[in-house]
Tab-separated table of C-alpha atoms in Angstrom:
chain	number	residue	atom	x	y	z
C	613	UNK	CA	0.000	0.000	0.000
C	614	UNK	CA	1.333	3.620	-0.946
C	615	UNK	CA	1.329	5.978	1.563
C	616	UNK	CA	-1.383	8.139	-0.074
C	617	UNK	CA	-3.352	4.751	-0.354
C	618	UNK	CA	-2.634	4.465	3.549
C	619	UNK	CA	-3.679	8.274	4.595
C	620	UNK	CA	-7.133	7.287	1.919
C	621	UNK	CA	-7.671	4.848	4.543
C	622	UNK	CA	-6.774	6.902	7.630
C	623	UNK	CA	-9.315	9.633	6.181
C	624	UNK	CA	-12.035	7.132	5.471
C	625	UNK	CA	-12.429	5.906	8.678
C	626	UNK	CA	-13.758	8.761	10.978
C	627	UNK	CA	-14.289	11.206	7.685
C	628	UNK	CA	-15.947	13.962	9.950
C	629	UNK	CA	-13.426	13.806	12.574
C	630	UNK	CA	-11.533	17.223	13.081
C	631	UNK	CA	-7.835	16.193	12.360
C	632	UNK	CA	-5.766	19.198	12.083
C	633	UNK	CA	-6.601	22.555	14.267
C	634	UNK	CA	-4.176	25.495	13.421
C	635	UNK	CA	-4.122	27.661	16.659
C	636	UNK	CA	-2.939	30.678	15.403
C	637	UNK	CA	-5.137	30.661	12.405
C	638	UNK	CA	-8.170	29.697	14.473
C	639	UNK	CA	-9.020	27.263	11.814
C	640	UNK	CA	-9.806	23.656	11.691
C	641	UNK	CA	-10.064	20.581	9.365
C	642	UNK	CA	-11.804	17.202	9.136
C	643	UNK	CA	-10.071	14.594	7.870
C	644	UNK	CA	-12.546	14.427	4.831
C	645	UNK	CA	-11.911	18.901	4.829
C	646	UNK	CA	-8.389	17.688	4.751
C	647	UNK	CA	-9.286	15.682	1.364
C	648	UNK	CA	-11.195	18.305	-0.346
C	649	UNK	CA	-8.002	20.905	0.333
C	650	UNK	CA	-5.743	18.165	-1.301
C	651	UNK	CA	-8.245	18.062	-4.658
C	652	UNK	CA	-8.072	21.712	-4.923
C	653	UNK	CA	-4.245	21.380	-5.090
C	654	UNK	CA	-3.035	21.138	-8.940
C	655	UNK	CA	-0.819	18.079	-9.694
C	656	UNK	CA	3.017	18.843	-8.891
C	657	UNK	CA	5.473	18.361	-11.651
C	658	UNK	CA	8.551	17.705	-9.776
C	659	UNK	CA	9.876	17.407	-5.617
C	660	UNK	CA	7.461	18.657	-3.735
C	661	UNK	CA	9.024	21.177	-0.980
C	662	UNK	CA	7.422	21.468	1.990
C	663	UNK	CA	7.986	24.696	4.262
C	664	UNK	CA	7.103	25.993	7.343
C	665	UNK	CA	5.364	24.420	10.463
C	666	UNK	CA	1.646	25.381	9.579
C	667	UNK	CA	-0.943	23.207	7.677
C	668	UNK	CA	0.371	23.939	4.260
C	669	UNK	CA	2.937	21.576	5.524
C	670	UNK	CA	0.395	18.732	6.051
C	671	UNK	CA	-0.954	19.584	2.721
C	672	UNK	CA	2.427	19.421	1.316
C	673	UNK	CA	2.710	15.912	2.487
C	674	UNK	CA	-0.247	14.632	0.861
C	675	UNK	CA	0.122	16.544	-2.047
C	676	UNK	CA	3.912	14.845	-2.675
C	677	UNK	CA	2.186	11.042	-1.260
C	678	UNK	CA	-0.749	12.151	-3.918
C	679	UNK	CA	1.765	12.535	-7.256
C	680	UNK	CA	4.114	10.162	-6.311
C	681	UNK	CA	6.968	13.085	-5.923
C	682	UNK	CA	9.761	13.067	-3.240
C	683	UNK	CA	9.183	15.224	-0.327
C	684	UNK	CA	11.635	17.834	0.642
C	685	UNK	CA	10.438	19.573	3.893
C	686	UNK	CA	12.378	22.502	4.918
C	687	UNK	CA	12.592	25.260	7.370
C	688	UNK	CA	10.804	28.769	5.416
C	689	UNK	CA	13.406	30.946	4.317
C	690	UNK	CA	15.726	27.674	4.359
C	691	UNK	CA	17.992	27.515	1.320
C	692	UNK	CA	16.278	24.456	-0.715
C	693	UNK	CA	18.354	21.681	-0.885
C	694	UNK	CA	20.177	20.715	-3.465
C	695	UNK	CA	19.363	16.897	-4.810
C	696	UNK	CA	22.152	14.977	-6.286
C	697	UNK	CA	21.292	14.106	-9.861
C	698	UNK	CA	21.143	10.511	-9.870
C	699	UNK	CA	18.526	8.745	-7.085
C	700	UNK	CA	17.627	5.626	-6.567
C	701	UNK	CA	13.863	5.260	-8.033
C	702	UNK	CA	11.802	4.326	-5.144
C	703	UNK	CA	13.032	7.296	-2.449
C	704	UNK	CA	10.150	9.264	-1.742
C	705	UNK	CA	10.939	11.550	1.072
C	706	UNK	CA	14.392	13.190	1.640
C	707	UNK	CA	15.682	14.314	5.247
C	708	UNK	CA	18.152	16.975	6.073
C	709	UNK	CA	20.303	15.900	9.484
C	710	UNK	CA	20.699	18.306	12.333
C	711	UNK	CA	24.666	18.890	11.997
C	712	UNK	CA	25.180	19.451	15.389
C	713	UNK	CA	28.262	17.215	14.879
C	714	UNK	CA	29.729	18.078	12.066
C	715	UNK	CA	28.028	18.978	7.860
C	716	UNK	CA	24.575	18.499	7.198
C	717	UNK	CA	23.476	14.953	5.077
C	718	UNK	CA	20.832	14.543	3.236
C	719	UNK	CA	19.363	10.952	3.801
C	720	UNK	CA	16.901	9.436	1.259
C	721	UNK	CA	13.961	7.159	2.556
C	722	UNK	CA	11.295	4.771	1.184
C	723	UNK	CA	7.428	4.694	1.440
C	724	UNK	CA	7.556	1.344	3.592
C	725	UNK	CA	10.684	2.663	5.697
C	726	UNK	CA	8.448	6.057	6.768
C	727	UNK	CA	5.536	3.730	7.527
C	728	UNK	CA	7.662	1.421	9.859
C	729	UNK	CA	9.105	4.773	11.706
C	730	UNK	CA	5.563	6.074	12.659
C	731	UNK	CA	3.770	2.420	13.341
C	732	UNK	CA	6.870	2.042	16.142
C	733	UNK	CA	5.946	5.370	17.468
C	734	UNK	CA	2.326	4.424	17.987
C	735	UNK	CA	3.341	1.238	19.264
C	736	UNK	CA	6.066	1.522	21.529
C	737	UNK	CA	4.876	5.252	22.664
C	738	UNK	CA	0.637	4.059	23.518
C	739	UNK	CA	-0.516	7.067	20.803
C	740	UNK	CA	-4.562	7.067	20.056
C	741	UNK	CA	-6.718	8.668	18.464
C	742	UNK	CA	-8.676	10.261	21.445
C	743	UNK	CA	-4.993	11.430	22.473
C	744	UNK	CA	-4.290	14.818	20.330
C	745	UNK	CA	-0.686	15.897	19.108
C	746	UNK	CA	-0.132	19.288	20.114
C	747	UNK	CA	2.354	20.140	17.714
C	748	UNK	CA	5.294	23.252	19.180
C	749	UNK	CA	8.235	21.760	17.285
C	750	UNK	CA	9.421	21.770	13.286
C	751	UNK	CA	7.340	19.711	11.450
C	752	UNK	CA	10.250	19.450	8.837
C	753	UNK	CA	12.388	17.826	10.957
C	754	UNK	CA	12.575	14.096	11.872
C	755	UNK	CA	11.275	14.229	15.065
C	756	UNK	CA	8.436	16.482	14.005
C	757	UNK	CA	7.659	14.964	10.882
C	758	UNK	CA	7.202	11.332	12.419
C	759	UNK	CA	5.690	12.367	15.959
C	760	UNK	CA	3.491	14.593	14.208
C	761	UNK	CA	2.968	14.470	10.895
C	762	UNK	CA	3.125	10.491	9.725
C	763	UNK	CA	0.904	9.930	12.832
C	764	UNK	CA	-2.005	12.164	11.927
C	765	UNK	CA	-1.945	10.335	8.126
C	766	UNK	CA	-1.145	7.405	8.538
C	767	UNK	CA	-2.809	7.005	12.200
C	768	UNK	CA	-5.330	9.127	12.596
C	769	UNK	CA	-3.739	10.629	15.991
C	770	UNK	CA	-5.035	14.606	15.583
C	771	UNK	CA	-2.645	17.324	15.441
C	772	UNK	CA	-2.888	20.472	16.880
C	773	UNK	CA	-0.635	23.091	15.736
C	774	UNK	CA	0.541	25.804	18.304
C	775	UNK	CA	0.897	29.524	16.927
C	776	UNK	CA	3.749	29.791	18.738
C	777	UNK	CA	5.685	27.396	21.562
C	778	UNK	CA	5.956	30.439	24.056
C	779	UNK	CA	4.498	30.028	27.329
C	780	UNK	CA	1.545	31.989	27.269
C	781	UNK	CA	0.231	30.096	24.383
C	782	UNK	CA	0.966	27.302	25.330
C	783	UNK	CA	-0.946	28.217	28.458
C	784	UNK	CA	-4.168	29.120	26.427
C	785	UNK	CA	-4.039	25.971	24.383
C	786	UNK	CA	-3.849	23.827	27.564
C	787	UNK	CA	-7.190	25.645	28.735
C	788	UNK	CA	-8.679	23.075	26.532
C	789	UNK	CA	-10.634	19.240	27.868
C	790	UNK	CA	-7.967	17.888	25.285
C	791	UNK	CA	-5.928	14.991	27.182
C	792	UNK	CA	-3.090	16.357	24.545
C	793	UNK	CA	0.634	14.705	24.087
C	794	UNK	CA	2.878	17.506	23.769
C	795	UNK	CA	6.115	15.952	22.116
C	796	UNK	CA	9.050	18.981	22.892
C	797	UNK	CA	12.759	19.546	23.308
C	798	UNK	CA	14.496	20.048	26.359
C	799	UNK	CA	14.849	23.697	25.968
C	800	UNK	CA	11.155	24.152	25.657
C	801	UNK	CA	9.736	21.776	28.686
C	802	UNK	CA	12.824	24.228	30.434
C	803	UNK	CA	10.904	27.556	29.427
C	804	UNK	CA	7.369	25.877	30.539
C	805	UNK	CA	8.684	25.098	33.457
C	806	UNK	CA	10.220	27.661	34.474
C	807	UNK	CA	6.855	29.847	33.421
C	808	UNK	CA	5.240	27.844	35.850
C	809	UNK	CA	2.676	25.915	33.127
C	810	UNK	CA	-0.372	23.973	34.472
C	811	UNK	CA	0.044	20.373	32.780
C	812	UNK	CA	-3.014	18.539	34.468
C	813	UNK	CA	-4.216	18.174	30.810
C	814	UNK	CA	-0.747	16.806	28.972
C	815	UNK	CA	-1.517	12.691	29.384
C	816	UNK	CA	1.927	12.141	27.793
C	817	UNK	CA	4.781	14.348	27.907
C	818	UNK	CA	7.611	13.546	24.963
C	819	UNK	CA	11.193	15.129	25.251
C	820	UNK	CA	13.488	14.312	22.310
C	821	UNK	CA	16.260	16.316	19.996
C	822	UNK	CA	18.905	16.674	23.077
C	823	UNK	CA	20.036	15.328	26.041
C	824	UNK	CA	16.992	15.523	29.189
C	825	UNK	CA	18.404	16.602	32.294
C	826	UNK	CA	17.626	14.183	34.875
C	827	UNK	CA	17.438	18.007	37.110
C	828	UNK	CA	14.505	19.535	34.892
C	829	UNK	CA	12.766	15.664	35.247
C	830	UNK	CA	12.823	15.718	39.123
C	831	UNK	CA	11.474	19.499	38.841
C	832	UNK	CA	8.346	19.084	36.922
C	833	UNK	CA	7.366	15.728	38.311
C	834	UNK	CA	7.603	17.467	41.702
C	835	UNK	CA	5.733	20.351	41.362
C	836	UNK	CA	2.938	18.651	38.944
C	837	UNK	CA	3.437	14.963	39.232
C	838	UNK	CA	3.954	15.076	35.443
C	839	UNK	CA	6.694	12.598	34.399
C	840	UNK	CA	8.776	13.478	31.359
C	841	UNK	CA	9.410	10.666	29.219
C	842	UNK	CA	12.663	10.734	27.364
C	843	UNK	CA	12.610	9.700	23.542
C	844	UNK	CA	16.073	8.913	21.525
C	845	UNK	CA	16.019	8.693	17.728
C	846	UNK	CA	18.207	9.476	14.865
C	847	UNK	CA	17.338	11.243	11.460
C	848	UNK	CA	18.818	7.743	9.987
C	849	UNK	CA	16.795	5.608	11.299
C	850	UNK	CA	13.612	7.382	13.202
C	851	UNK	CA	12.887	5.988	17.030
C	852	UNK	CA	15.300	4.160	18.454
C	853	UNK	CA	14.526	4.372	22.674
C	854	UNK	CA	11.735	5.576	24.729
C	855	UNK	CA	11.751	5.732	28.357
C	856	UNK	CA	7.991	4.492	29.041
C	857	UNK	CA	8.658	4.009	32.971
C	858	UNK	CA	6.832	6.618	35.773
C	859	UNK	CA	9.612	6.947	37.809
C	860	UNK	CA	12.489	9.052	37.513
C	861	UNK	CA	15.595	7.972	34.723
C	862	UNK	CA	18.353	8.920	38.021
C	863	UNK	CA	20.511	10.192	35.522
C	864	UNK	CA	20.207	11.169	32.424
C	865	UNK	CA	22.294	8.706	30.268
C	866	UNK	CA	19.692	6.156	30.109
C	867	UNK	CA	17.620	6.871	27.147
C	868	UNK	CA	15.164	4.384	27.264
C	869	UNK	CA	14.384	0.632	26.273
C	870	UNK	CA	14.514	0.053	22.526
C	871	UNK	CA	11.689	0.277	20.509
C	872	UNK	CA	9.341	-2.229	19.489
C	873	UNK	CA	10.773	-3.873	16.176
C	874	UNK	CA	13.972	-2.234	16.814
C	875	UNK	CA	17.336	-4.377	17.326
C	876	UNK	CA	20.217	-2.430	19.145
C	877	UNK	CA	24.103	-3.382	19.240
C	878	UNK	CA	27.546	-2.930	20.474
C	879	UNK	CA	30.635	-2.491	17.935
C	880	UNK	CA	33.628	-2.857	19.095
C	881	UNK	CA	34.582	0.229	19.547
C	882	UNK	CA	31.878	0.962	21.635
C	883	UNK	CA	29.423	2.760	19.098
C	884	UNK	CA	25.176	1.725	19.151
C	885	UNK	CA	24.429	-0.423	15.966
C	886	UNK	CA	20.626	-0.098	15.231
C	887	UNK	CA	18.442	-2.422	13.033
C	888	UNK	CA	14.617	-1.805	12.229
C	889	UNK	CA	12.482	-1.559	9.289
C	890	UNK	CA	12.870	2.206	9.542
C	891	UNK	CA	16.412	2.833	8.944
C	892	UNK	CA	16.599	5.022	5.695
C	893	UNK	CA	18.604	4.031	2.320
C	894	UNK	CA	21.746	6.005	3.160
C	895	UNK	CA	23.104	9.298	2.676
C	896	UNK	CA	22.261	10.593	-0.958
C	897	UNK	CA	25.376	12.961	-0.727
C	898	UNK	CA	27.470	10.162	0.555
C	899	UNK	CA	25.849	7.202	-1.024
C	900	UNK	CA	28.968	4.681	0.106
C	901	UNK	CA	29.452	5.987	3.787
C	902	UNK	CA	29.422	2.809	5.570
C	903	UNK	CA	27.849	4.059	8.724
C	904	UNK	CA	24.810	2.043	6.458
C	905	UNK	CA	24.962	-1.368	6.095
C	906	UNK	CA	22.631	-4.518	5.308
C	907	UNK	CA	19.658	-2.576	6.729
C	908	UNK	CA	21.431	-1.373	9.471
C	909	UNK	CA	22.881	1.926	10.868
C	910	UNK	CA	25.550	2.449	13.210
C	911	UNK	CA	25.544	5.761	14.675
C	912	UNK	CA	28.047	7.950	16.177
C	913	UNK	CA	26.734	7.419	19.675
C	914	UNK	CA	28.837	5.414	22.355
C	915	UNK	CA	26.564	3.594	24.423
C	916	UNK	CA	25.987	0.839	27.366
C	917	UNK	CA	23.143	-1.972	27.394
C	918	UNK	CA	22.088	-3.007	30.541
C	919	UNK	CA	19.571	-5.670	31.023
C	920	UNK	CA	15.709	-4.959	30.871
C	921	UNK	CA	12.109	-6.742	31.743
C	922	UNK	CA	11.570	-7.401	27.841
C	923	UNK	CA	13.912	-5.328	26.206
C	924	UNK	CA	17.807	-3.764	26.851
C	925	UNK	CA	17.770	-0.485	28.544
C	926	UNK	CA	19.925	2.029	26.820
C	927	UNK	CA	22.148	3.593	28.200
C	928	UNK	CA	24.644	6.521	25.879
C	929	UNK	CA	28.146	7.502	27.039
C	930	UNK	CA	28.441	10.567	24.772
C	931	UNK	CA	29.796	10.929	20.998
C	932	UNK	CA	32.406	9.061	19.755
C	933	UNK	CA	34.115	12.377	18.362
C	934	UNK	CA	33.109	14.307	21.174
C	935	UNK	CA	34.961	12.522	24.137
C	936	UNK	CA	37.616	15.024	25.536
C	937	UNK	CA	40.979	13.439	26.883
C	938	UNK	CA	42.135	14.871	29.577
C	939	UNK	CA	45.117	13.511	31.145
C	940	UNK	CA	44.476	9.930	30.151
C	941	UNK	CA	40.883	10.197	31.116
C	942	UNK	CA	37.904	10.232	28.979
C	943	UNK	CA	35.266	12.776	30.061
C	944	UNK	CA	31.351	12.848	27.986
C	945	UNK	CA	31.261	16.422	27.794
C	946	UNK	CA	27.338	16.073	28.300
C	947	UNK	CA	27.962	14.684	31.611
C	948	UNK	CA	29.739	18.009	32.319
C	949	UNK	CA	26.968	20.260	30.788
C	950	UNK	CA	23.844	17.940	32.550
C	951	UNK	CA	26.288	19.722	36.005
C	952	UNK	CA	26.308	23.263	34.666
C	953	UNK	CA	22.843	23.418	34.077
C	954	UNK	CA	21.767	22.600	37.594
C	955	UNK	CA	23.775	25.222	38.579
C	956	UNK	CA	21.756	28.828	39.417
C	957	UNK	CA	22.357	31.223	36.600
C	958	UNK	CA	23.432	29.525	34.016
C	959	UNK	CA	20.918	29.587	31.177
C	960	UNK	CA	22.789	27.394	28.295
C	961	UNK	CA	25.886	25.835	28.334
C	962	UNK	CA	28.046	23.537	25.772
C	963	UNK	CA	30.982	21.910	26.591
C	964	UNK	CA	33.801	20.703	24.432
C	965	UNK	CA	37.632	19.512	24.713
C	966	UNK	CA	40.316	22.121	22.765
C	967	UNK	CA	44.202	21.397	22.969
C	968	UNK	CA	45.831	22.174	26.148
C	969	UNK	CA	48.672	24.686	26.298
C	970	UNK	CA	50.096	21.677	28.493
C	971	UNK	CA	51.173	19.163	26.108
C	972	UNK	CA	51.306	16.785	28.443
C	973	UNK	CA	47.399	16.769	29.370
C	974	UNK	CA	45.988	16.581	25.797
C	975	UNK	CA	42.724	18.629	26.068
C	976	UNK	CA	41.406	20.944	28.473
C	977	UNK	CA	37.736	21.090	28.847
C	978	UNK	CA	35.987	24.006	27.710
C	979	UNK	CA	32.101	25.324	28.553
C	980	UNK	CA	30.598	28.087	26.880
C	981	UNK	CA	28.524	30.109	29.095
C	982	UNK	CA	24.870	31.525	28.312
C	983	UNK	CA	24.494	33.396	32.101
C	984	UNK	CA	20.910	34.346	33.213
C	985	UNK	CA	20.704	38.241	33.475
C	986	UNK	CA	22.673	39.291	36.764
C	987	UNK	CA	24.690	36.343	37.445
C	988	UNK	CA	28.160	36.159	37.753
C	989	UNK	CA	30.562	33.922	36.451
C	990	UNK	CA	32.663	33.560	39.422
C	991	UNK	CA	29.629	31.821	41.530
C	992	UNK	CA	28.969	29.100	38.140
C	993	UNK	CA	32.504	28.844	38.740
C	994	UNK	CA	32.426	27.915	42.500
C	995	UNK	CA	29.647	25.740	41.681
C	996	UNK	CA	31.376	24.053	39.528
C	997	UNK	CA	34.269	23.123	41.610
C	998	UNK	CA	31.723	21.646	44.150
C	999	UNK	CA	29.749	19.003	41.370
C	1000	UNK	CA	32.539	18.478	39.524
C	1001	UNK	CA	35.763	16.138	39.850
C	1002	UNK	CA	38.872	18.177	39.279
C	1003	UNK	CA	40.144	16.845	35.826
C	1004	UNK	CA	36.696	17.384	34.845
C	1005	UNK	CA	35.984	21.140	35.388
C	1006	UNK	CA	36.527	23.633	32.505
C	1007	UNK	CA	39.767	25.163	32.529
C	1008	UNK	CA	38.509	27.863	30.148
C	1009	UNK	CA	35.034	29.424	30.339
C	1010	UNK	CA	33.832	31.452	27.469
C	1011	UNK	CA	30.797	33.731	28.189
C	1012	UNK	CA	28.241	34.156	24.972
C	1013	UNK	CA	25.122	35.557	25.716
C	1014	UNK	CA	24.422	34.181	22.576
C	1015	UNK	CA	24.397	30.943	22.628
C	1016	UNK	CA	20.720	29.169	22.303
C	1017	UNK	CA	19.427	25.876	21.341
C	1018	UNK	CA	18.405	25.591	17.245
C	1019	UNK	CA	14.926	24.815	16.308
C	1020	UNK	CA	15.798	21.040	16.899
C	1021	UNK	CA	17.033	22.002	20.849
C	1022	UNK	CA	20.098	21.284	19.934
C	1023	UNK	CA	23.424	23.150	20.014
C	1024	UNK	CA	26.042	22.519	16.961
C	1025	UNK	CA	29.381	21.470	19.540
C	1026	UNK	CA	31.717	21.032	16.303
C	1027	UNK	CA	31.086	24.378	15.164
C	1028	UNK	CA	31.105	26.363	18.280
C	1029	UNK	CA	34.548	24.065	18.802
C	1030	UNK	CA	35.816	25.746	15.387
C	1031	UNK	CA	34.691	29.585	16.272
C	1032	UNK	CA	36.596	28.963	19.678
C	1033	UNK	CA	39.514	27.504	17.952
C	1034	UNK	CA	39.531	30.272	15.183
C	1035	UNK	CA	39.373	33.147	17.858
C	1036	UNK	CA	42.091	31.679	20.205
C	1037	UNK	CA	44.306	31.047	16.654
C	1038	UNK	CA	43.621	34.611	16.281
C	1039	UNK	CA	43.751	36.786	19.422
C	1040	UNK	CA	42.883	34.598	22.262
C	1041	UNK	CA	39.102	33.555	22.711
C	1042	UNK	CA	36.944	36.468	23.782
């Protein structure tokens, strides 16, 4: 069945059924509405690029599913991507990773491969139909697209679109009887939290795109008993983990138990091999990297399986490129940063190894600083010293008032590594 076949079905089933509600356009749609749109829509005569986060970007989908064309979703005002000019026949959809570790990749998918992605979700997550989506994050990215999108079309889970993920609307939206799940990224459920947000009527809270603190857990399930499920995926291969338990993680390596249908593995050298149905065809601007293999991927993530009640949990250690060395130790810089942020006054941080000026000690551990208005740097400082082992506190600290999480909630390490490395090469870091 093609996935246009498969939303046909999806639509036929509860026709009348409102499906997609656009908050900030005060609008709403039936799923048999959602048809009728679609037939107004002239036939497309190439890729189909879907922009934005509102429901052109549903009607996008369907209109690419409709003419058999590949979708390209994008951010708006996003330079289009370029496709290379020889693809393998059957990709229909084309996904643009996060590059928070190094140059963006363009990874090609199949109909059946999309499917698998958002059937796991429903699965291994509990998603239904009298459960709404409320939709705050990208629907362009993987997270988005799959949680959200494939879900409401392929599923028939209703999506409610959020004019914007501040906390005041977020506050009127939650108002509503809805029993939403509200899928976000740690710097978001951060912001609500802080804003002090009522969540009696979130049934399932979803954090994915960065590391959870196990901190900001404990903090909302105290003061609203609402526990914060962590979610792990990649753009290569959708869901991987989801931590479906009601207690608290302890600490925020363990991402979860792997997903239904979803085999995990150790190499070697440490690095999580995944295998499921999902996993994408490979990089189309790197069609030989052999990070893909016999329906597998292997991703750049070092990681720890402990035993589970029916599955492995999943523990992850940091990235392989992104262990510093400090004096013959390895340090996960995201252990460092999950430290910082419990400290008062420090409103982002990033953490990353740079050579040493003592030769002898390899890297020294660096933390870029995003300080809450007021707060001094001397008192993150002290804080430091008290959470941290020595060889693991930041030898440098570089205050940017500018540093904030991309639309993903993540923050691109390798290239705030390079404009550190660039400025000390230069003048010293500033």
């Amino acid at each position: 069945m093609s996935l246009y076949e498969a939303w046909r079905s999806t639509a036929s089933r509860e026709p009348r059924q409102i499906a997609l509600v656009d908050h900030g356009g005060r609008t709403s749609w039936s799923f048999c509405e959602l048809q009728h749109a679609l037939d107004r829509i002239p036939q497309s005569t190439g890729p189909v690029r879907a922009d934005g986060r509102g429901p052109d970007f549903i009607l996008s989908t369907l209109r690419a599913w409709r003419d058999g064309r590949i979708l390209i979703p994008g951010e708006t005002g996003e330079v289009p991507v370029p496709l290379p000019e020889e693809m393998p026949s059957d990709i229909c959809h084309v996904k643009k990773t996060s590059g928070s570790t190094g140059a963006s990749r363009l990874v090609g998918f199949k109909a059946c491969q999309l499917a698998a992605d958002a059937r796991q979700i429903v699965h291994s997550m509990g998603l239904s139909a009298d459960r709404p989506n409320l939709g705050t994050i990208s629907l362009a990215h993987s997270y988005g697209f799959s949680n959200l999108v494939l879900t409401l079309l392929l599923h028939g889970i209703p999506l409610h679109l959020a004019d914007s993920p501040f906390p005041d609307a977020i506050r009127r939206i939650l108002a509503r009887n809805d029993p939403f799940v509200l899928p976000a990224v740690p710097a978001l459920w951060r912001s609500w939290e802080d804003a002090g947000l009522d969540f009696s009527r979130v049934s399932l809270a979803i954090s994915a795109g960065a590391p959870l603190s196990s901190d900001l857990e404990r903090r909302v399930l105290e003061r609203t008993g609402l526990k914060i499920h962590n979610f792990y995926g990649a753009s290569e291969c959708g869901g991987i983990a989801f931590d479906g338990s009601c207690v608290l993680r302890g600490d925020e390596t363990l991402a979860g138990s792997a997903f239904s249908g979803v085999g995990l593995a150790l190499l070697p050298d440490g690095r999580l091999e995944v295998s499921s149905p999902a996993v994408g065809c490979g990089y189309l601007d790197d069609p030989g990297n052999s990070s893909f293999r016999n329906g597998c991927f292997v991703t750049g993530d070092l990681a720890r399986l402990d035993p589970g009640n029916q599955s492995p949990m999943l523990r992850l250690l940091g990235r392989s490129g992104d262990v510093i060395h400090v004096a013959g130790r390895k340090i996960a810089p995201t252990q460092v940063e999950e430290a910082l942020q419990r400290l008062p006054g420090v409103e982002h941080c990033l953490v990353f190894g740079a050579p040493s000026p003592d030769q002898q000690r390899g890297e020294m551990v660096v933390a870029v600083i995003h300080l809450t208005p007021g707060a001094l740097l001397q008192d993150v400082r002290k804080g430091a010293a008290r959470l941290l082992r020595a060889w693991e506190r930041p030898r440098h600290w570089w205050e940017r008032p500018d540093l904030e999480p991309d639309c993903r909630g993540k923050f691109a390490r390798a290239q705030w590594r390079a404009r550190f490395l660039d400025q000390a090469k230069a003048n010293g870091p500033s």
